[in-house]
Structures are given as structure tokens and as C-alpha cells.
mmCIF file of C-alpha atoms in Angstrom:
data_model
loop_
_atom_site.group_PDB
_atom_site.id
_atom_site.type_symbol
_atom_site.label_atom_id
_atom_site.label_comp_id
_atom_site.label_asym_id
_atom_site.label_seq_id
_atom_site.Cartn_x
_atom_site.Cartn_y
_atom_site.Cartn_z
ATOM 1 C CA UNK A 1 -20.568 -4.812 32.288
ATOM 2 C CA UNK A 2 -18.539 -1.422 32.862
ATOM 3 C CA UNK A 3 -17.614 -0.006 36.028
ATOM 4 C CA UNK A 4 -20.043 2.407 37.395
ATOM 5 C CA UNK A 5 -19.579 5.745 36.487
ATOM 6 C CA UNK A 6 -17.887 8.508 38.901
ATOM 7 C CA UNK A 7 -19.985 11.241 37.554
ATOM 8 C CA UNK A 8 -22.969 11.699 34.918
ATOM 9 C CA UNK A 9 -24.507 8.909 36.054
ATOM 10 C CA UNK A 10 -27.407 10.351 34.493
ATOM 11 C CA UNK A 11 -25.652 9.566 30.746
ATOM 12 C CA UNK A 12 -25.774 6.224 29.069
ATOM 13 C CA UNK A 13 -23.000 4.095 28.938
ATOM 14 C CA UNK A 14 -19.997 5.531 26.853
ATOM 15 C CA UNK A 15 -21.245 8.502 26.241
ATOM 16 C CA UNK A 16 -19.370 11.577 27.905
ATOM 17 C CA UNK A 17 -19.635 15.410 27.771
ATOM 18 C CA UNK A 18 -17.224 17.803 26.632
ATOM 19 C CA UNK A 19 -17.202 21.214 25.886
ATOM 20 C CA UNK A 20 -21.134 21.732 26.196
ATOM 21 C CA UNK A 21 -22.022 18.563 23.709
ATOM 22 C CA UNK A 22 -22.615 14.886 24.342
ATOM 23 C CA UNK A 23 -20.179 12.494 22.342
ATOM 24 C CA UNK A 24 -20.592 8.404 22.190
ATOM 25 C CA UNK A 25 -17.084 6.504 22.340
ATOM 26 C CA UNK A 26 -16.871 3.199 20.576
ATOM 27 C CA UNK A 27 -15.173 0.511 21.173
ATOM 28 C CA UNK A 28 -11.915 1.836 19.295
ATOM 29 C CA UNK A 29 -12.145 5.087 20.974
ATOM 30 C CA UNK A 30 -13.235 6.978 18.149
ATOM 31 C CA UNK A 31 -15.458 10.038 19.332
ATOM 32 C CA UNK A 32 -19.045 10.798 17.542
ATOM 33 C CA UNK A 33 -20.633 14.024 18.060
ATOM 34 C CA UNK A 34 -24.749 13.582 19.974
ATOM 35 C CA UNK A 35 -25.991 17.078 20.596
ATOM 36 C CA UNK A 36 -25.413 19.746 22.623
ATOM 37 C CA UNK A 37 -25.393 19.032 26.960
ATOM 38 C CA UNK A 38 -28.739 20.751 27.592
ATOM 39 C CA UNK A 39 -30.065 17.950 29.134
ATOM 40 C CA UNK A 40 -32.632 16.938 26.546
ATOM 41 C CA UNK A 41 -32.979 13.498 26.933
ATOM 42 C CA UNK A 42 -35.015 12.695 23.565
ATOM 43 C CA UNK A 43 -32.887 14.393 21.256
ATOM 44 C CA UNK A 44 -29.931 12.372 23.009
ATOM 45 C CA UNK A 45 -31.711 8.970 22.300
ATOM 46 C CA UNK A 46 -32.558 10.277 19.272
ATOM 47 C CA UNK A 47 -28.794 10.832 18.188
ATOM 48 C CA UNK A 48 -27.836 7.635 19.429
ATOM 49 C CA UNK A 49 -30.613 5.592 17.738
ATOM 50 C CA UNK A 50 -29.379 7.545 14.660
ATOM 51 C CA UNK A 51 -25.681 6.871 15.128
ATOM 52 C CA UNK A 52 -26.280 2.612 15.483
ATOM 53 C CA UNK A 53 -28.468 2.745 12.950
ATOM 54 C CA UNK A 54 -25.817 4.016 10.332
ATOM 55 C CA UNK A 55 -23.755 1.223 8.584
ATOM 56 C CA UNK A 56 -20.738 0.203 9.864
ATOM 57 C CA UNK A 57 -17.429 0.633 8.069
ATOM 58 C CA UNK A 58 -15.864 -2.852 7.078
ATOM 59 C CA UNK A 59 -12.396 -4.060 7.797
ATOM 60 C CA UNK A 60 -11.717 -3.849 3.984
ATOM 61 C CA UNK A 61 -12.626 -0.292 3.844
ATOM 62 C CA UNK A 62 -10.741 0.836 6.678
ATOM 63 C CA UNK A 63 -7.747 -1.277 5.525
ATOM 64 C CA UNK A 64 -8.134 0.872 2.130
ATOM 65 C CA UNK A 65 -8.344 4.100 3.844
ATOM 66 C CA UNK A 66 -5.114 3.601 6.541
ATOM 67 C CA UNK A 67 -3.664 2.619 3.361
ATOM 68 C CA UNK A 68 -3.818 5.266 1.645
ATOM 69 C CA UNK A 69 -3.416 7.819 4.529
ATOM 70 C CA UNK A 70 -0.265 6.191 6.084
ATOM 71 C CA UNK A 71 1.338 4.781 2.768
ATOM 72 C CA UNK A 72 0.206 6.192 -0.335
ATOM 73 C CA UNK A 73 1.661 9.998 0.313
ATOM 74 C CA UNK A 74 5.536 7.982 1.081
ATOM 75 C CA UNK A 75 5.140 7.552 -2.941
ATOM 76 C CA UNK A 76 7.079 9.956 -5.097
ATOM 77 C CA UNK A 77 4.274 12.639 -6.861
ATOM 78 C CA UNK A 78 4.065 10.725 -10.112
ATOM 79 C CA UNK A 79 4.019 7.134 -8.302
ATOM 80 C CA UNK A 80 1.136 8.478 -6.177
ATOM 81 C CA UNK A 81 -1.224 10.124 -8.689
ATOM 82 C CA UNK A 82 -0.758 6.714 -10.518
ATOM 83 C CA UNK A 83 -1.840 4.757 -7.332
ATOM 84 C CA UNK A 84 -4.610 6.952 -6.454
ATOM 85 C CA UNK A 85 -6.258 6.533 -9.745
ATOM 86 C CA UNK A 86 -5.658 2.753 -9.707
ATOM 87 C CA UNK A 87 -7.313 2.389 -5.813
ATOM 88 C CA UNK A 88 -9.993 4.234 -6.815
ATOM 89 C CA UNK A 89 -10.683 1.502 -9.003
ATOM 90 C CA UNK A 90 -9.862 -1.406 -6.797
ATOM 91 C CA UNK A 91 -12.490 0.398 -4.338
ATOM 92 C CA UNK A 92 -15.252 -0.301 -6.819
ATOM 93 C CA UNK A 93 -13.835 -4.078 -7.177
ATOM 94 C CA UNK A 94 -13.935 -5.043 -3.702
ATOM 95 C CA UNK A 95 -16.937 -3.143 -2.322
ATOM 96 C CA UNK A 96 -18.308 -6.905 -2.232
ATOM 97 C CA UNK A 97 -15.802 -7.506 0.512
ATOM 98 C CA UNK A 98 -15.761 -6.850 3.665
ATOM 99 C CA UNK A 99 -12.400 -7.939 5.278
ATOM 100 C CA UNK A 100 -9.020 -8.502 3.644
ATOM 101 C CA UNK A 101 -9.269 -12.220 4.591
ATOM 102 C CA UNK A 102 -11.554 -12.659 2.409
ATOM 103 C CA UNK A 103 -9.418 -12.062 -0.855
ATOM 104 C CA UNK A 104 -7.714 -15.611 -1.798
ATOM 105 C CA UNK A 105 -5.989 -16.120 -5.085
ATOM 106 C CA UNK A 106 -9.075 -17.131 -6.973
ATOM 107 C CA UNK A 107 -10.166 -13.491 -6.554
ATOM 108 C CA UNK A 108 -6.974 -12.107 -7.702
ATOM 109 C CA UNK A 109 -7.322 -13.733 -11.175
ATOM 110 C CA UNK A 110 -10.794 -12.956 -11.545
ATOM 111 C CA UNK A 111 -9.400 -9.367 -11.632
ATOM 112 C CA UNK A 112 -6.808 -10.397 -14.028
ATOM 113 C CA UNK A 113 -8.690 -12.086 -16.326
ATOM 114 C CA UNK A 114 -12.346 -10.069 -15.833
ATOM 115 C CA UNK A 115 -10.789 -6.649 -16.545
ATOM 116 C CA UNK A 116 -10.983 -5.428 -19.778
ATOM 117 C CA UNK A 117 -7.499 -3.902 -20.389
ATOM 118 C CA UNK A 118 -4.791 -6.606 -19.608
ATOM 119 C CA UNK A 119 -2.057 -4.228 -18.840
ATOM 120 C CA UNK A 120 -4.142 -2.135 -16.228
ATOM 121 C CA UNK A 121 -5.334 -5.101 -14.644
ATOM 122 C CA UNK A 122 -1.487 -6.283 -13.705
ATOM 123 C CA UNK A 123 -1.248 -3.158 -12.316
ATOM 124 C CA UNK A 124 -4.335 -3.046 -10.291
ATOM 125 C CA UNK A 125 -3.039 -6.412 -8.973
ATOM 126 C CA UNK A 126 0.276 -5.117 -8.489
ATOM 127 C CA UNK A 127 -1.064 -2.271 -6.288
ATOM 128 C CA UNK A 128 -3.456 -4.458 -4.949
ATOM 129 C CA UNK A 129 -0.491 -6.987 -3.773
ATOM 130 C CA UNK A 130 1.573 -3.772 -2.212
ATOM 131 C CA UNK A 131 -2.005 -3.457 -0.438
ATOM 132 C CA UNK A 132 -2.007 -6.665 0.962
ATOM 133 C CA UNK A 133 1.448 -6.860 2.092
ATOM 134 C CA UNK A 134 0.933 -3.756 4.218
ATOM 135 C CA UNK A 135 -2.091 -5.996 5.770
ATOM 136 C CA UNK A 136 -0.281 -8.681 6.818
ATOM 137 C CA UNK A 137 2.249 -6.667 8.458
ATOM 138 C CA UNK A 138 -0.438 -4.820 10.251
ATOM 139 C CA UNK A 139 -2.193 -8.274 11.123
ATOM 140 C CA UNK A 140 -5.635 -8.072 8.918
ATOM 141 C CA UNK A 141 -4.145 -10.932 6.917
ATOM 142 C CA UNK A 142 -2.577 -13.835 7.073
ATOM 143 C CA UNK A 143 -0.965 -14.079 3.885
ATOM 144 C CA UNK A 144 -0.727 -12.072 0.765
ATOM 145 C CA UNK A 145 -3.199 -13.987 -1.833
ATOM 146 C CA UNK A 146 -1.062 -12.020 -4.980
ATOM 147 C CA UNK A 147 1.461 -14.101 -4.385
ATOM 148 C CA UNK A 148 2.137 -16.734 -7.080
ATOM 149 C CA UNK A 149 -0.818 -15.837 -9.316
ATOM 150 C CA UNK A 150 0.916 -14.766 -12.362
ATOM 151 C CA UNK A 151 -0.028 -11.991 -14.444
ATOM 152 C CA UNK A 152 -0.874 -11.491 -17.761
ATOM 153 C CA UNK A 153 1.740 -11.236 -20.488
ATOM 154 C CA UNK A 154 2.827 -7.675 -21.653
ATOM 155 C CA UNK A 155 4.635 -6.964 -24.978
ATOM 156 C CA UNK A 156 7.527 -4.387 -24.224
ATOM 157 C CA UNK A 157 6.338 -0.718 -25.073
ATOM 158 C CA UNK A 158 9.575 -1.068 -27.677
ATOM 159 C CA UNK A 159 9.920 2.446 -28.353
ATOM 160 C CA UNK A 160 12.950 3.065 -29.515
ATOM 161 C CA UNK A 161 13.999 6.892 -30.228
ATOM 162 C CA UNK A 162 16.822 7.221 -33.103
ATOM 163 C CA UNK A 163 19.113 9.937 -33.118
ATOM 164 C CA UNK A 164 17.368 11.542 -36.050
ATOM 165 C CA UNK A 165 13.949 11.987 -33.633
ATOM 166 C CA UNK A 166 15.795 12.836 -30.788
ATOM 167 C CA UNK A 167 18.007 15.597 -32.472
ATOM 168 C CA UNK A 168 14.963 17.088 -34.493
ATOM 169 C CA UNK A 169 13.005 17.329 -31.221
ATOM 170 C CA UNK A 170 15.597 19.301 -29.287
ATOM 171 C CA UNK A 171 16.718 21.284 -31.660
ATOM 172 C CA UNK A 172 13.081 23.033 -31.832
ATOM 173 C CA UNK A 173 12.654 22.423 -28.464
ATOM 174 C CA UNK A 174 13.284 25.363 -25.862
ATOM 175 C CA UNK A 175 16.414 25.587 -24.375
ATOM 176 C CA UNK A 176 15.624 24.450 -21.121
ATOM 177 C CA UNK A 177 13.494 21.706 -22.285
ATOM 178 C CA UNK A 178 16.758 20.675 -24.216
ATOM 179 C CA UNK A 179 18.450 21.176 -21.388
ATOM 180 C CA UNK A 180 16.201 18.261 -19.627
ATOM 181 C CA UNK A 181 16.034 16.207 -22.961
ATOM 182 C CA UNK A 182 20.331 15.767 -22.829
ATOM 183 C CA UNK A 183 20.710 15.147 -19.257
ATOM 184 C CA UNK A 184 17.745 12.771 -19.349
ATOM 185 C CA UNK A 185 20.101 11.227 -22.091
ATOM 186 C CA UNK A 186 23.508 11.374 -20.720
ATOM 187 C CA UNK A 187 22.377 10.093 -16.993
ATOM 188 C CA UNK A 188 19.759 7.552 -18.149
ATOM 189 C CA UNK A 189 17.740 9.023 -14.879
ATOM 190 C CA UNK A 190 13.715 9.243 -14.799
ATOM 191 C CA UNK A 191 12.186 12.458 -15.141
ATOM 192 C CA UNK A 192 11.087 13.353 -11.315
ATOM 193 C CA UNK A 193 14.903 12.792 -10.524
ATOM 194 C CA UNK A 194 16.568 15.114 -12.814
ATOM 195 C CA UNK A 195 13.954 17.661 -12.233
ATOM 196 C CA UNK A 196 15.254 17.606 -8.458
ATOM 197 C CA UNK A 197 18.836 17.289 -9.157
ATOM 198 C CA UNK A 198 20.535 19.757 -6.958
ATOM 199 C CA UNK A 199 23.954 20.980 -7.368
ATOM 200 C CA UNK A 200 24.955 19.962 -4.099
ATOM 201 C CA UNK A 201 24.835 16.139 -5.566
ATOM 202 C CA UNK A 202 27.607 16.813 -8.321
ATOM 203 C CA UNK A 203 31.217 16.152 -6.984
ATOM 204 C CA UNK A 204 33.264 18.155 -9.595
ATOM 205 C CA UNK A 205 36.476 16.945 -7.887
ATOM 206 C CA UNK A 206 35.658 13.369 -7.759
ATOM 207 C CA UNK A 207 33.583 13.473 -11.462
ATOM 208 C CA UNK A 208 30.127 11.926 -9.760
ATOM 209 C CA UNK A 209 26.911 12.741 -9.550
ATOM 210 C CA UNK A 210 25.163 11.433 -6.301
ATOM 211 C CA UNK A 211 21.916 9.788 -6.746
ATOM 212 C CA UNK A 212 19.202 8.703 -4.959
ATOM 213 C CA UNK A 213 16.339 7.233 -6.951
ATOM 214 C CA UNK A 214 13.005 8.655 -5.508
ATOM 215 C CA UNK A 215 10.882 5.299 -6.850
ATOM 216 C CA UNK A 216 13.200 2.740 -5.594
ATOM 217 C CA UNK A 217 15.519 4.121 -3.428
ATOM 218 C CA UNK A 218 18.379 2.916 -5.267
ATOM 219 C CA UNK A 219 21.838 5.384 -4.609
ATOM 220 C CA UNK A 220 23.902 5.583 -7.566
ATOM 221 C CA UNK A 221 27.258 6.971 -7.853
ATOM 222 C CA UNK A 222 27.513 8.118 -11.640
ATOM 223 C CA UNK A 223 30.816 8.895 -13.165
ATOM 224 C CA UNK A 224 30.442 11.948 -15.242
ATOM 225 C CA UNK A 225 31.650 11.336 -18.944
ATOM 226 C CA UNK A 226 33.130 14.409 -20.986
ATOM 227 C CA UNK A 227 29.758 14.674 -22.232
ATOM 228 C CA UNK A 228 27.805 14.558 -19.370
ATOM 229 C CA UNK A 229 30.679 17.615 -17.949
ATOM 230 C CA UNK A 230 30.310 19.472 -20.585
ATOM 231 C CA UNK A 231 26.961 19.373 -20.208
ATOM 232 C CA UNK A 232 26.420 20.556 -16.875
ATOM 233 C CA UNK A 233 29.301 22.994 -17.216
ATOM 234 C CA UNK A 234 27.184 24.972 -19.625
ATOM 235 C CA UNK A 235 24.413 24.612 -17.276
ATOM 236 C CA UNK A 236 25.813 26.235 -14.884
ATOM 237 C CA UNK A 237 27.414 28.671 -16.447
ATOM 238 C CA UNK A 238 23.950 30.061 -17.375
ATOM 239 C CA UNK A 239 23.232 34.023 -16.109
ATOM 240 C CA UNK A 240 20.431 32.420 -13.409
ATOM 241 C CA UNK A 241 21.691 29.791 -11.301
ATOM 242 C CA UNK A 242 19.147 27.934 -9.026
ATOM 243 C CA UNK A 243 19.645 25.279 -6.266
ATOM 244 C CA UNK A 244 18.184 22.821 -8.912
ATOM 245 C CA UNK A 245 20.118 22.220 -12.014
ATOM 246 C CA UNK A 246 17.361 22.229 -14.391
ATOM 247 C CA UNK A 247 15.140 25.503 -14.175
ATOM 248 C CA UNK A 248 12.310 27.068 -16.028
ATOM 249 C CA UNK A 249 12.429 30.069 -18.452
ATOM 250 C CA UNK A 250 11.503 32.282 -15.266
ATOM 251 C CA UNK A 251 14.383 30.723 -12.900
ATOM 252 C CA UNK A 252 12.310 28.404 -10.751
ATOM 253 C CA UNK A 253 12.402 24.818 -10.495
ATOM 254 C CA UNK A 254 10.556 23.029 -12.755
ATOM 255 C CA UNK A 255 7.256 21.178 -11.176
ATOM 256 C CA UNK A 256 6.378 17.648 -12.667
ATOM 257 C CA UNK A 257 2.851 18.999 -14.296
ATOM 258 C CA UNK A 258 4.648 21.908 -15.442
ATOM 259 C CA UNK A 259 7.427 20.086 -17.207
ATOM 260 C CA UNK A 260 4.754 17.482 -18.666
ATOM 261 C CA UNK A 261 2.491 20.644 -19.776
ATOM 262 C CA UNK A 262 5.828 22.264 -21.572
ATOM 263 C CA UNK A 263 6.574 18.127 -23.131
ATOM 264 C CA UNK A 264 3.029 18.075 -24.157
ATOM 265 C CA UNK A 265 2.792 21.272 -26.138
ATOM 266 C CA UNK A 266 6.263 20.424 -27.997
ATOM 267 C CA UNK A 267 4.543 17.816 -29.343
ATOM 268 C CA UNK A 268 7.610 15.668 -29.926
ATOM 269 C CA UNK A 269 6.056 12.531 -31.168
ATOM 270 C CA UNK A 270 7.443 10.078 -28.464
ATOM 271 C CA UNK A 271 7.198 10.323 -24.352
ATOM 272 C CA UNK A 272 9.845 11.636 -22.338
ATOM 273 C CA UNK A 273 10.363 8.670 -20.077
ATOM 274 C CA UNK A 274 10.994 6.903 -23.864
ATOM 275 C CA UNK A 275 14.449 8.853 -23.483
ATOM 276 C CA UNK A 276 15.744 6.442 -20.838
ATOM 277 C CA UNK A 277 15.387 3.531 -22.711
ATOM 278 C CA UNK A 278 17.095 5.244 -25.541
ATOM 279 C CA UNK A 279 19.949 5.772 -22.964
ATOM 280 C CA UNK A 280 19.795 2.435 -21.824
ATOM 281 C CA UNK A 281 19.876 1.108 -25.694
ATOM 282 C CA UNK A 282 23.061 3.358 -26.262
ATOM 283 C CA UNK A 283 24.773 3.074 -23.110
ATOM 284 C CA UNK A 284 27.703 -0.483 -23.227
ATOM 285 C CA UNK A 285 26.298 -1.743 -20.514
ATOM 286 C CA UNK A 286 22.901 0.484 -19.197
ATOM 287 C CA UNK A 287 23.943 -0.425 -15.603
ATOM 288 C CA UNK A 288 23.681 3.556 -15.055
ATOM 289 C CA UNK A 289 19.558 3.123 -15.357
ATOM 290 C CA UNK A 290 20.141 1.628 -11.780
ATOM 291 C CA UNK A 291 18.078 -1.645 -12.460
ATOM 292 C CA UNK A 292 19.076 -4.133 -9.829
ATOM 293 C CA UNK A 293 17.206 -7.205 -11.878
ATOM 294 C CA UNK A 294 18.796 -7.725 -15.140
ATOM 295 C CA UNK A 295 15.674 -8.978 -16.655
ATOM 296 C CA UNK A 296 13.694 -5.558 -16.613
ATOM 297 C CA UNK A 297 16.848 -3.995 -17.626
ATOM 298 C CA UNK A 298 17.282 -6.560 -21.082
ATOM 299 C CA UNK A 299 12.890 -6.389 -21.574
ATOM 300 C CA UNK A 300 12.472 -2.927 -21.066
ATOM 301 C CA UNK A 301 15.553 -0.512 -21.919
ATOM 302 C CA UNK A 302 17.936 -2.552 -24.239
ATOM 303 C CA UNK A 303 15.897 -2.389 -27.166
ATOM 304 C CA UNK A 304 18.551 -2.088 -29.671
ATOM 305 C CA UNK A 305 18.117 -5.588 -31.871
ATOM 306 C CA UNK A 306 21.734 -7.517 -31.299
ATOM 307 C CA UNK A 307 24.071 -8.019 -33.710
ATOM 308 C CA UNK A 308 24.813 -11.213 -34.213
ATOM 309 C CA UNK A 309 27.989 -12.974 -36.425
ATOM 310 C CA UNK A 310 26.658 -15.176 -39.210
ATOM 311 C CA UNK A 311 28.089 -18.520 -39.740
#
């Protein structure tokens, strides 16, 4: 039992005026509106009754939502939009649960192997493991149930762009989509990082480009080959000169929907993240991609076949 109240003792327990209306505090100190202060009792019952008699949020659900308030916009934009589609999913998938304890490993490969498309379901998993790491830290799980449940097998998309496809495509391509297409090629970098390149992260002195990988966090310093110089020499020798390197036909930075809208209507018969496995493929080594596991790097983006001596 509370401590008597100092004044209103006319109002039931946790509930409290301010600014002309009634409010009920729960237990986490979360404030629900009543009704105005007018000193009708029955509509303040009335509220009340109304308020208990909603359905409680679950532990699962609010785990979901801090999730996505306090992690999900950290993401780069591309990252995100993926995620948000994804938990929109997962939202459907666990509206049976109704605390994060209650997802064991069992669960996690009934999602693997009761979802239709085996691909999106290691992803849903995947997100759903970030999820659940991001619980335990906060202390609404004890463990992370993803762990050790492996995922279904993936093929490598194993598109490899020759130099025939990807000279055709820039050649009718406009200029500053070209522009993208070679320095996509020469740095091996993912599209959300060269359309943010700034000048300011290319020492000419030193030959390096400074990067900082937006999806990983990964800093690379990149030695500029003659190519890539040349390159970015002509670039900014242009007549408009922005604080990004890459720019639009108008001068302005290029946005990520607006460069995908320009890709899409080129219609250039492969994706434009396909590009960095191409560099990957042609570079000696593709240690520029900034892969810190040399597995994805050989799976994903050396897709050249190897040559191999015969006997």
C-alpha cells in the first residue's frame, strides 16, 4: 500500500492532475490521458475501467518496438529499409509470443524450415538473431536462441559481369551514371559509399582515399592506382564541383532512390552492387572490398573460375 497522498485525496490511487485533465501512471511511469479535471467522478471511473480493460502490450512487442526505435535508424538507409521490411514480417511470426524468453532454438528452425523462400528465411533469422542479441544485453533474455542453429544453404548469386556487358552499359549510360559505374569498379566500394564520397577523403599527396564503410564500419586506406587518378582527376575537373564526388545532372548529390531510379531506367541487364564482385573477380587479391573473413570474400566476390595447371 502507497503512502497517503499530500493533496487530491479525493483521486484514486496513481492518478494525478495536470494541466486541467486527469492522467493514470503505471507502474513504469508511463502517463495515460482520463478526462478533463471537472470533477466528474463517473466519467473518471469510466476512463479508468476503459483503460484496464484494454490489452496489455507484451514483453515481445515492446522488445520489437525499442528495437526498432533505438537500433534500427543506427542502420545505413539501404540496411534499414531492408530490416524494416524483414521485422514487419517477423512481427506476424511471433505475435504467438509474448516474451523473448520464450524463443528457444526449436523456434528458430521452425522459421527456417516453415518459410517458404529459403534465402529470406536466413535473413529473417539473421535479423531476428541481431534482435535477440540486443535483448540479452538489455536483460529480456538470457541467451540468444540463433545461436548454433544453422541456416539453410545458399548458392552464390554468381553473377559475373564481363567486360563486354560492363563496357556496353556505360558507354550508353549517362555520364554521371558512368561516372558511378567506373569508380564503383576501380574502388570495389558499395553503392551508398561512393555516393557519399566527399573530396575531403582523397589525399592527393599521399595517393589514398579514406574510407569508412557505412555497413560495417570497416576504415580502409585505398591506394589510388593510375586508373583510379585518372579517374577522379577528370571528375573533378568537371565545370560543377560539389562536396560529393559523384553528382547528378543538376549538381546535387545523388540520393540512394534517385541513383537506383536512374540504374533502373538504364536497364543494364545486371544490378549495380553486381559491379563489386566484378571488382573483386579482377582485382589480384580483392582485399580492397574490405572483407575481414576470407570466406565471404572467396563465396561471394571471386567468382572468376581458377586456372589451374594440368598434369
Amino acid at each position: 500500500m502507497g503512502r497517503p497522498r499530500r493533496s487530491r485525496p479525493d483521486l484514486p490511487q496513481r492518478v494525478y492532475s495536470r494541466c486541467g485533465r486527469l492522467y493514470y501512471v503505471d507502474v513504469p511511469g508511463k502517463w495515460h490521458a482520463l478526462c478533463a479535471d471537472d470533477g466528474n467522478r463517473s466519467a473518471l471511473f469510466e476512463a479508468l475501467a476503459k483503460l484496464h480493460a484494454a490489452p496489455q502490450r507484451s514483453a515481445m512487442e515492446d522488445l520489437l518496438d525499442r528495437w526498432e526505435r533505438d537500433v534500427l535508424p543506427r542502420k545505413s538507409e539501404r540496411t534499414g529499409q531492408a530490416y524494416g521490411r524483414q521485422l514487419r514480417i517477423l512481427r506476424c511470426m511471433l505475435v504467438q509470443f509474448t516474451h523473448p524468453k520464450q524463443i528457444t532454438p526449436p523456434i528458430v528452425a521452425q522459421i527456417l524450415d516453415g518459410y517458404g523462400a529459403p534465402v529470406m528465411a536466413n535473413r529473417l533469422v539473421a535479423l531476428l538473431s541481431t534482435i535477440m542479441t540486443s535483448a540479452v544485453r538489455w536483460g529480456l533474455a538470457p541467451s540468444n536462441p540463433c545461436l548454433g542453429v544453422s541456416r539453410n544453404k545458399e548458392r552464390p548469386a554468381g553473377v559475373l559481369v564481363t567486360d563486354e556487358q560492363f563496357t556496353r552499359v556505360a558507354k550508353r549510360a549517362s555520364r554521371e551514371v558512368a561516372d558511378a559505374m567506373w569508380l564503383a569498379y576501380r574502388t570495389g566500394q558499395r553503392q551508398g559509399d561512393l555516393l557519399s564520397l566527399r573530396w575531403t577523403q582523397i589525399d592527393w599527396d599521399a595517393g589514398r582515399i579514406y574510407w569508412r564503410q557505412s555497413k560495417t564500419g570497416t576504415e580502409l586506406h585505398q591506394v589510388m592506382s593510375a586508373e583510379l587518378r585518372t579517374l577522379l582527376q577528370e571528375l573533378r575537373a568537371r565545370p560543377v564541383i560539389g562536396m560529393t564526388v559523384l553528382l547528378t545532372s543538376r549538381g546535387k548529390p545523388w540520393t540512394s532512390s534517385g541513383f537506383q531510379t536512374a540504374w533502373r531506367r538504364l536497364r543494364a541487364g545486371f544490378p549495380f552492387r553486381a559491379i563489386r564482385p566484378k571488382s573483386g573477380s579482377d582485382h589480384q587479391t580483392g582485399e580492397h572490398l574490405g572483407h575481414k573473413n576470407p570466406r565471404t570474400l572467396e563465396r561471394f566476390y571471386r567468382l572468376k573460375p581458377k586456372e589451374v595447371d594440368s598434369l
